[in-house]
PDB file of C-alpha atoms in Angstrom:
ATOM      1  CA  UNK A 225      37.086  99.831 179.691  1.00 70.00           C
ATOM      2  CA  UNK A 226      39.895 100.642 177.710  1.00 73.00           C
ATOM      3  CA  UNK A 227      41.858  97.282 178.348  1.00 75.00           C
ATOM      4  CA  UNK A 228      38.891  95.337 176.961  1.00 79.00           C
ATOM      5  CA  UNK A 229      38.579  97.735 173.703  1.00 78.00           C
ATOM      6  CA  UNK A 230      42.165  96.659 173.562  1.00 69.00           C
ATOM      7  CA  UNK A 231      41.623  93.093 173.541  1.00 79.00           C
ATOM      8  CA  UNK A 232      38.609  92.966 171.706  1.00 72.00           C
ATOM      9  CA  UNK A 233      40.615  95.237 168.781  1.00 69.00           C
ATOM     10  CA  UNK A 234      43.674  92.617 169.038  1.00 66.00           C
ATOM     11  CA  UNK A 235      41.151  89.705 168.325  1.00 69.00           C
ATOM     12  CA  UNK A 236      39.237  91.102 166.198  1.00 69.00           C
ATOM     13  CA  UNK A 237      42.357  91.809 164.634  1.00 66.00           C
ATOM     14  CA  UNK A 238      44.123  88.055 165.032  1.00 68.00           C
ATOM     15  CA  UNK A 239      40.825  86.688 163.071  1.00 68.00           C
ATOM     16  CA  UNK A 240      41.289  88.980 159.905  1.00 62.00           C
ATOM     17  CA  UNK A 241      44.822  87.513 159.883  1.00 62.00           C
ATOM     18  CA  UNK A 242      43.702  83.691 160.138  1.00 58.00           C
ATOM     19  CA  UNK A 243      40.797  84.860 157.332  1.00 57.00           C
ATOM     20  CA  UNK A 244      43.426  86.139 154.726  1.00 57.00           C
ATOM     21  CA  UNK A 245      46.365  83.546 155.677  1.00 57.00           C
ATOM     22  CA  UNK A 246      47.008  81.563 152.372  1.00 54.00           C
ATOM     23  CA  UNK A 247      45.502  78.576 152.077  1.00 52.00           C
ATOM     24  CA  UNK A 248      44.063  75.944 149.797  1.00 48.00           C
ATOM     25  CA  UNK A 249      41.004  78.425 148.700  1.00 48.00           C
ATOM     26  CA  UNK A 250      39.760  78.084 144.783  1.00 45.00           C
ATOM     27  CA  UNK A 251      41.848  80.809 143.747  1.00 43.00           C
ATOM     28  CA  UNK A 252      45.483  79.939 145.891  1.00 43.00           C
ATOM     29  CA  UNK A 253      48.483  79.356 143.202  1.00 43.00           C
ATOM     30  CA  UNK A 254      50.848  76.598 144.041  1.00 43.00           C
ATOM     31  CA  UNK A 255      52.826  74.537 141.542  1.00 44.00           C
ATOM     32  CA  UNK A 256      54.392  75.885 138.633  1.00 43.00           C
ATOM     33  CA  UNK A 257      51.230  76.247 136.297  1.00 45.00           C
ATOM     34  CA  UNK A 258      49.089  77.433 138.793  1.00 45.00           C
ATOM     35  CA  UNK A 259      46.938  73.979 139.580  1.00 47.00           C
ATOM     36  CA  UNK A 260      47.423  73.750 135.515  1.00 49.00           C
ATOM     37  CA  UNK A 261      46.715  69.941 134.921  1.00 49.00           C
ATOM     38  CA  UNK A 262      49.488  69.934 132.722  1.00 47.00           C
ATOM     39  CA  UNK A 263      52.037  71.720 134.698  1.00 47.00           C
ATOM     40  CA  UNK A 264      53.348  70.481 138.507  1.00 49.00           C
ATOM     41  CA  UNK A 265      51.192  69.261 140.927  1.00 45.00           C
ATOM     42  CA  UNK A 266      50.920  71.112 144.384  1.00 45.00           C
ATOM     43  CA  UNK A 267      53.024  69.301 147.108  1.00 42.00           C
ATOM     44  CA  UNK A 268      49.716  68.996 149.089  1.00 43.00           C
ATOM     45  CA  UNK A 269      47.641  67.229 147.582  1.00 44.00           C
ATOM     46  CA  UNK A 270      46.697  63.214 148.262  1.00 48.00           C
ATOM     47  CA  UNK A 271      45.454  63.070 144.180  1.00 49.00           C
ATOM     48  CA  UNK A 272      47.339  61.221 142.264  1.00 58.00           C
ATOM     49  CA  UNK A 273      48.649  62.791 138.787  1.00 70.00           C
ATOM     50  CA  UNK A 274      48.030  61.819 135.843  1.00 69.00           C
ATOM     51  CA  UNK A 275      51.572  60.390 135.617  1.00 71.00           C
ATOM     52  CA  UNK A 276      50.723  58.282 138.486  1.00 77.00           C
ATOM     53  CA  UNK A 277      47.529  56.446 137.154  1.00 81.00           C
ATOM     54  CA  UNK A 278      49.220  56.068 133.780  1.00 84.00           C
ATOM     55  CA  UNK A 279      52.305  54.466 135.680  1.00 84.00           C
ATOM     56  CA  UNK A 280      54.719  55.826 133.193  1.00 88.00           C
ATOM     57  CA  UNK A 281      58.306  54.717 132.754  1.00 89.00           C
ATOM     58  CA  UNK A 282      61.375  56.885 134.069  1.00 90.00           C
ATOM     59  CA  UNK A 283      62.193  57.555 130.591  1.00 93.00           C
ATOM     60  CA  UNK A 284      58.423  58.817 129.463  1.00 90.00           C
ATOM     61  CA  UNK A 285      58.320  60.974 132.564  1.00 89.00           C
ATOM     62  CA  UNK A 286      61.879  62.532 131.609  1.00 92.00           C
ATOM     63  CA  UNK A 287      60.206  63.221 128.089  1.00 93.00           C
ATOM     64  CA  UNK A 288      57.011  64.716 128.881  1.00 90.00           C
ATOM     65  CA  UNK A 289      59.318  66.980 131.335  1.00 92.00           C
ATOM     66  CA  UNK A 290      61.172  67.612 127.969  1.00 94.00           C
ATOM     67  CA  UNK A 291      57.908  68.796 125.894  1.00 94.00           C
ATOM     68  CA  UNK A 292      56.800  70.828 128.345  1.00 92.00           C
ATOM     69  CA  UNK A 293      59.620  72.622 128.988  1.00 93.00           C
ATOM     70  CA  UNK A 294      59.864  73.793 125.535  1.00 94.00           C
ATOM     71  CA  UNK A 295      56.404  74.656 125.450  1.00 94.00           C
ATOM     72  CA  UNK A 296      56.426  76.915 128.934  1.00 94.00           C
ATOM     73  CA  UNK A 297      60.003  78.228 127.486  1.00 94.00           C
ATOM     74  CA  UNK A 298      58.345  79.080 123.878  1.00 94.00           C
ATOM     75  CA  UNK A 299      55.115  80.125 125.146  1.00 94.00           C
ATOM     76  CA  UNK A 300      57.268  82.667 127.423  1.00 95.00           C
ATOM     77  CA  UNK A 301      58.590  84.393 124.831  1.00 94.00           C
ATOM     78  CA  UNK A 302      55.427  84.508 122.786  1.00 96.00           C
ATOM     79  CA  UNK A 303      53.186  85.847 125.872  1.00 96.00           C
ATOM     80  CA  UNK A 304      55.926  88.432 126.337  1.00 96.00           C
ATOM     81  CA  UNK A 305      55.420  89.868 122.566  1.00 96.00           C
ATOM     82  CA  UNK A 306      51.854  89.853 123.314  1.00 96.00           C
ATOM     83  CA  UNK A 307      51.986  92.114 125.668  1.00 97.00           C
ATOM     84  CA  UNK A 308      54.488  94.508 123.997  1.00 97.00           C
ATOM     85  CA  UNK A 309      51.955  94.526 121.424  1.00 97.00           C
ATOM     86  CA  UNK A 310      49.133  95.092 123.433  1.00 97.00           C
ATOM     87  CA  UNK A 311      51.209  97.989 124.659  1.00 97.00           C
ATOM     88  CA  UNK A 312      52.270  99.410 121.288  1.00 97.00           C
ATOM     89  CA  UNK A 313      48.590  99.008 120.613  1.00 97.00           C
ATOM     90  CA  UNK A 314      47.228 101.032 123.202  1.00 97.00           C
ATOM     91  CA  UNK A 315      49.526 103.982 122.471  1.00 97.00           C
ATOM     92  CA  UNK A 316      48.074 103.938 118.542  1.00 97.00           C
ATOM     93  CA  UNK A 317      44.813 104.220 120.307  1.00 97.00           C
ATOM     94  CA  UNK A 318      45.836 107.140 122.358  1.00 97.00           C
ATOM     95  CA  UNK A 319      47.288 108.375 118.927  1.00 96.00           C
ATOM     96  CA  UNK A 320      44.222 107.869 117.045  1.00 96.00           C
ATOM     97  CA  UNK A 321      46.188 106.069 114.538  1.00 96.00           C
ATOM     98  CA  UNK A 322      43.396 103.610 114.227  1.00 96.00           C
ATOM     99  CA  UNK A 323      44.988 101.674 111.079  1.00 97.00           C
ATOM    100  CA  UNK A 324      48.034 101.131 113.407  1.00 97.00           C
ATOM    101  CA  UNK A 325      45.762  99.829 116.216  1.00 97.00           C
ATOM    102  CA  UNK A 326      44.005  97.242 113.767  1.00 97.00           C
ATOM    103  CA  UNK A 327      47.229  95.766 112.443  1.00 98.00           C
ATOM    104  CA  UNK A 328      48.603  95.362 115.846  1.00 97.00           C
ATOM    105  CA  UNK A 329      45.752  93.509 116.616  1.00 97.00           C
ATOM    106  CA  UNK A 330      45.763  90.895 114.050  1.00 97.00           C
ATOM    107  CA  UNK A 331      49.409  90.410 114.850  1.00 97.00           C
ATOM    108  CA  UNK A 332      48.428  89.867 118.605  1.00 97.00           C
ATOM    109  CA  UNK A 333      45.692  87.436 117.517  1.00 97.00           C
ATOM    110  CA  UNK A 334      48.083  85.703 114.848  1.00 97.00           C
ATOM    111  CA  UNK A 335      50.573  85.150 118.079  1.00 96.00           C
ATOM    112  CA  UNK A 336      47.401  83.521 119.708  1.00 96.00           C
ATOM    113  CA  UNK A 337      46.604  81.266 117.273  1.00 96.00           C
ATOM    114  CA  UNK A 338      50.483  80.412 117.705  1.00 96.00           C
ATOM    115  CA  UNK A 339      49.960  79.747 121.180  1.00 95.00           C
ATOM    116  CA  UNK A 340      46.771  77.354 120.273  1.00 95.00           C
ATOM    117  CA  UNK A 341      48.282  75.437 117.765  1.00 95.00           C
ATOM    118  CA  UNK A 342      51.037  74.605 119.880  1.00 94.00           C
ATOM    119  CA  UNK A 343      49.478  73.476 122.763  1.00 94.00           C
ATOM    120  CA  UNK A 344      47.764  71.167 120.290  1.00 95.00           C
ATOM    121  CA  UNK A 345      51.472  69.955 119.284  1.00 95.00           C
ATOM    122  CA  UNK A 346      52.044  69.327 122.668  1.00 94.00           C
ATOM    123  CA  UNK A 347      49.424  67.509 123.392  1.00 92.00           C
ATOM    124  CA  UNK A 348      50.023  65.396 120.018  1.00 94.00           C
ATOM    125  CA  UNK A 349      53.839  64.877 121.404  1.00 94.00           C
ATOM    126  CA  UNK A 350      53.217  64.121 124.996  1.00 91.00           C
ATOM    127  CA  UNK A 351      50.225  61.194 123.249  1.00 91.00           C
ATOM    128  CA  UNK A 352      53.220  59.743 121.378  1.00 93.00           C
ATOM    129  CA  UNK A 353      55.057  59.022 124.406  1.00 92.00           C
ATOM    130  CA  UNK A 354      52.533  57.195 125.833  1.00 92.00           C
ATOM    131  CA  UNK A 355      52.176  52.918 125.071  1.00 91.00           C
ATOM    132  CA  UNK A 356      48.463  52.091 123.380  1.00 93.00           C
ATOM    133  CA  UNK A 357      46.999  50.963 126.833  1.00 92.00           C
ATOM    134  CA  UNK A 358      48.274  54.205 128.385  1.00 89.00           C
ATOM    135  CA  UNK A 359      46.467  56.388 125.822  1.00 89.00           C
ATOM    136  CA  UNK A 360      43.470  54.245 126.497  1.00 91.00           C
ATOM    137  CA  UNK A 361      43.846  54.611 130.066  1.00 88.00           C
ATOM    138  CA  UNK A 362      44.090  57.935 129.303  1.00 86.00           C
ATOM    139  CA  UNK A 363      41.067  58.317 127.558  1.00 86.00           C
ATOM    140  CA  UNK A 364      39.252  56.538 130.276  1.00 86.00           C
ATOM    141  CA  UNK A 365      40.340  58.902 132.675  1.00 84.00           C
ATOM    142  CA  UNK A 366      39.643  61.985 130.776  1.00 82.00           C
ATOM    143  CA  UNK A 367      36.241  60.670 130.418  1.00 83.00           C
ATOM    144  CA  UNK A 368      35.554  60.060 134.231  1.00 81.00           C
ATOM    145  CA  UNK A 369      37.087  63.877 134.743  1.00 78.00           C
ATOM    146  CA  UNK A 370      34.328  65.368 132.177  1.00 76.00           C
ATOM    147  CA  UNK A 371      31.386  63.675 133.916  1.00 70.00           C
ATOM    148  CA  UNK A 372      32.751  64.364 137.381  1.00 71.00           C
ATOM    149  CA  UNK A 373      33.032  67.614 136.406  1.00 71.00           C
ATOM    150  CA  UNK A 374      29.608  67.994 134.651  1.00 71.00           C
ATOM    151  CA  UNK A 375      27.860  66.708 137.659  1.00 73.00           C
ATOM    152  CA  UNK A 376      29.626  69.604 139.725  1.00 74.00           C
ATOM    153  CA  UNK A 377      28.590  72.193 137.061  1.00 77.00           C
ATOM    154  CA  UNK A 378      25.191  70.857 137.279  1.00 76.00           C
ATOM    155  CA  UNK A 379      24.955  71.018 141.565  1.00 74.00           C
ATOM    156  CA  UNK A 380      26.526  74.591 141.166  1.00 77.00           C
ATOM    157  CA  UNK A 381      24.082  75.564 138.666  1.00 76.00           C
ATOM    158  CA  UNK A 382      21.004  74.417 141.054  1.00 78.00           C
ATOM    159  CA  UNK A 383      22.605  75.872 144.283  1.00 80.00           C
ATOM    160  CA  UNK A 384      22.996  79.422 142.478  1.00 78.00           C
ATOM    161  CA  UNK A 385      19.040  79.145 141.117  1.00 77.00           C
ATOM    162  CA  UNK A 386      17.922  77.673 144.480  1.00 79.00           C
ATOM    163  CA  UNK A 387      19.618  81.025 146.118  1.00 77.00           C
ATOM    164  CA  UNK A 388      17.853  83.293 143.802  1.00 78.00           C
ATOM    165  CA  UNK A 389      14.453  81.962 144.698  1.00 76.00           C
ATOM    166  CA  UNK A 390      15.462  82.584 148.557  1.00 75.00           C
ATOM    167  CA  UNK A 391      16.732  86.281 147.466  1.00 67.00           C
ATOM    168  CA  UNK A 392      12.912  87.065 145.756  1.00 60.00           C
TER     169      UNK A 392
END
């Protein structure tokens, strides 16, 4: 009896560690950004990137490396005052210094709109880079994405209703 609550424990056991081994699960970080479409792509997938479909020159390649790096180095530095702020913020709270806590907050919010606007820049320098039929290409692409991804949205939506009906 006590050998096969043993081995029943152990495999109950080995199956909780296959169920929580990293995989490729919605929420599983690999790459640098995260599965961010601008950042690196995850060594395991068969998709090709963006950079692939556009078939971009060494030299383009080399300079969209060069934006982004900026932007992940600059965007570093302003996430990391954000949170000092969000910090210096929380101890006005505690402090009831509520006129403290409001300014904080528009400073943390003008830091955002940093952020925003510069994402926009990179996006404007990385479109330079690319040749005319590239940004059409582009375009075309970004296109396809949207309605692929409306028509998931959509199916989503439906399974979610269609397992609220079972649930009444």
């Amino acid at each position: 009896m006590k050998k096969i609550t043993v081995i029943a424990v152990l495999a109950a056991l080995m199956t909780l560690g296959f169920a929580f081994e990293p995989g490729n699960g919605m929420r599983m970080k690999e790459g640098l950004g995260n599965g961010h479409p601008d950042f690196d792509r995850p060594f395991d997938t068969d998709e090709p990137s963006f950079f692939e479909e556009l078939d971009l020159t060494t030299e383009q390649m080399e300079q969209m490396d060069k934006i982004r790096s900026e932007q992940m180095k600059e965007n570093i530095d302003l996430n990391s005052k954000i949170k000092i702020l969000e910090i210096d913020k929380k101890d006005a709270l505690k402090d009831h210094n509520f006129a403290q806590a409001k300014k904080i907050t528009d400073d943390i919010f003008k830091i955002k709109a940093n952020l925003a606007k510069n994402r926009i820049e990179m996006k404007k320098q990385k479109w330079e880079v690319l040749t005319q039929e590239q940004q059409k290409k582009l375009d075309e692409m970004q296109l396809e994405r949207r309605y692929h991804h409306k028509r998931f949205t959509q199916k989503l939506k439906e399974m979610k209703k269609m397992k609220r009906m079972k649930g009444m």
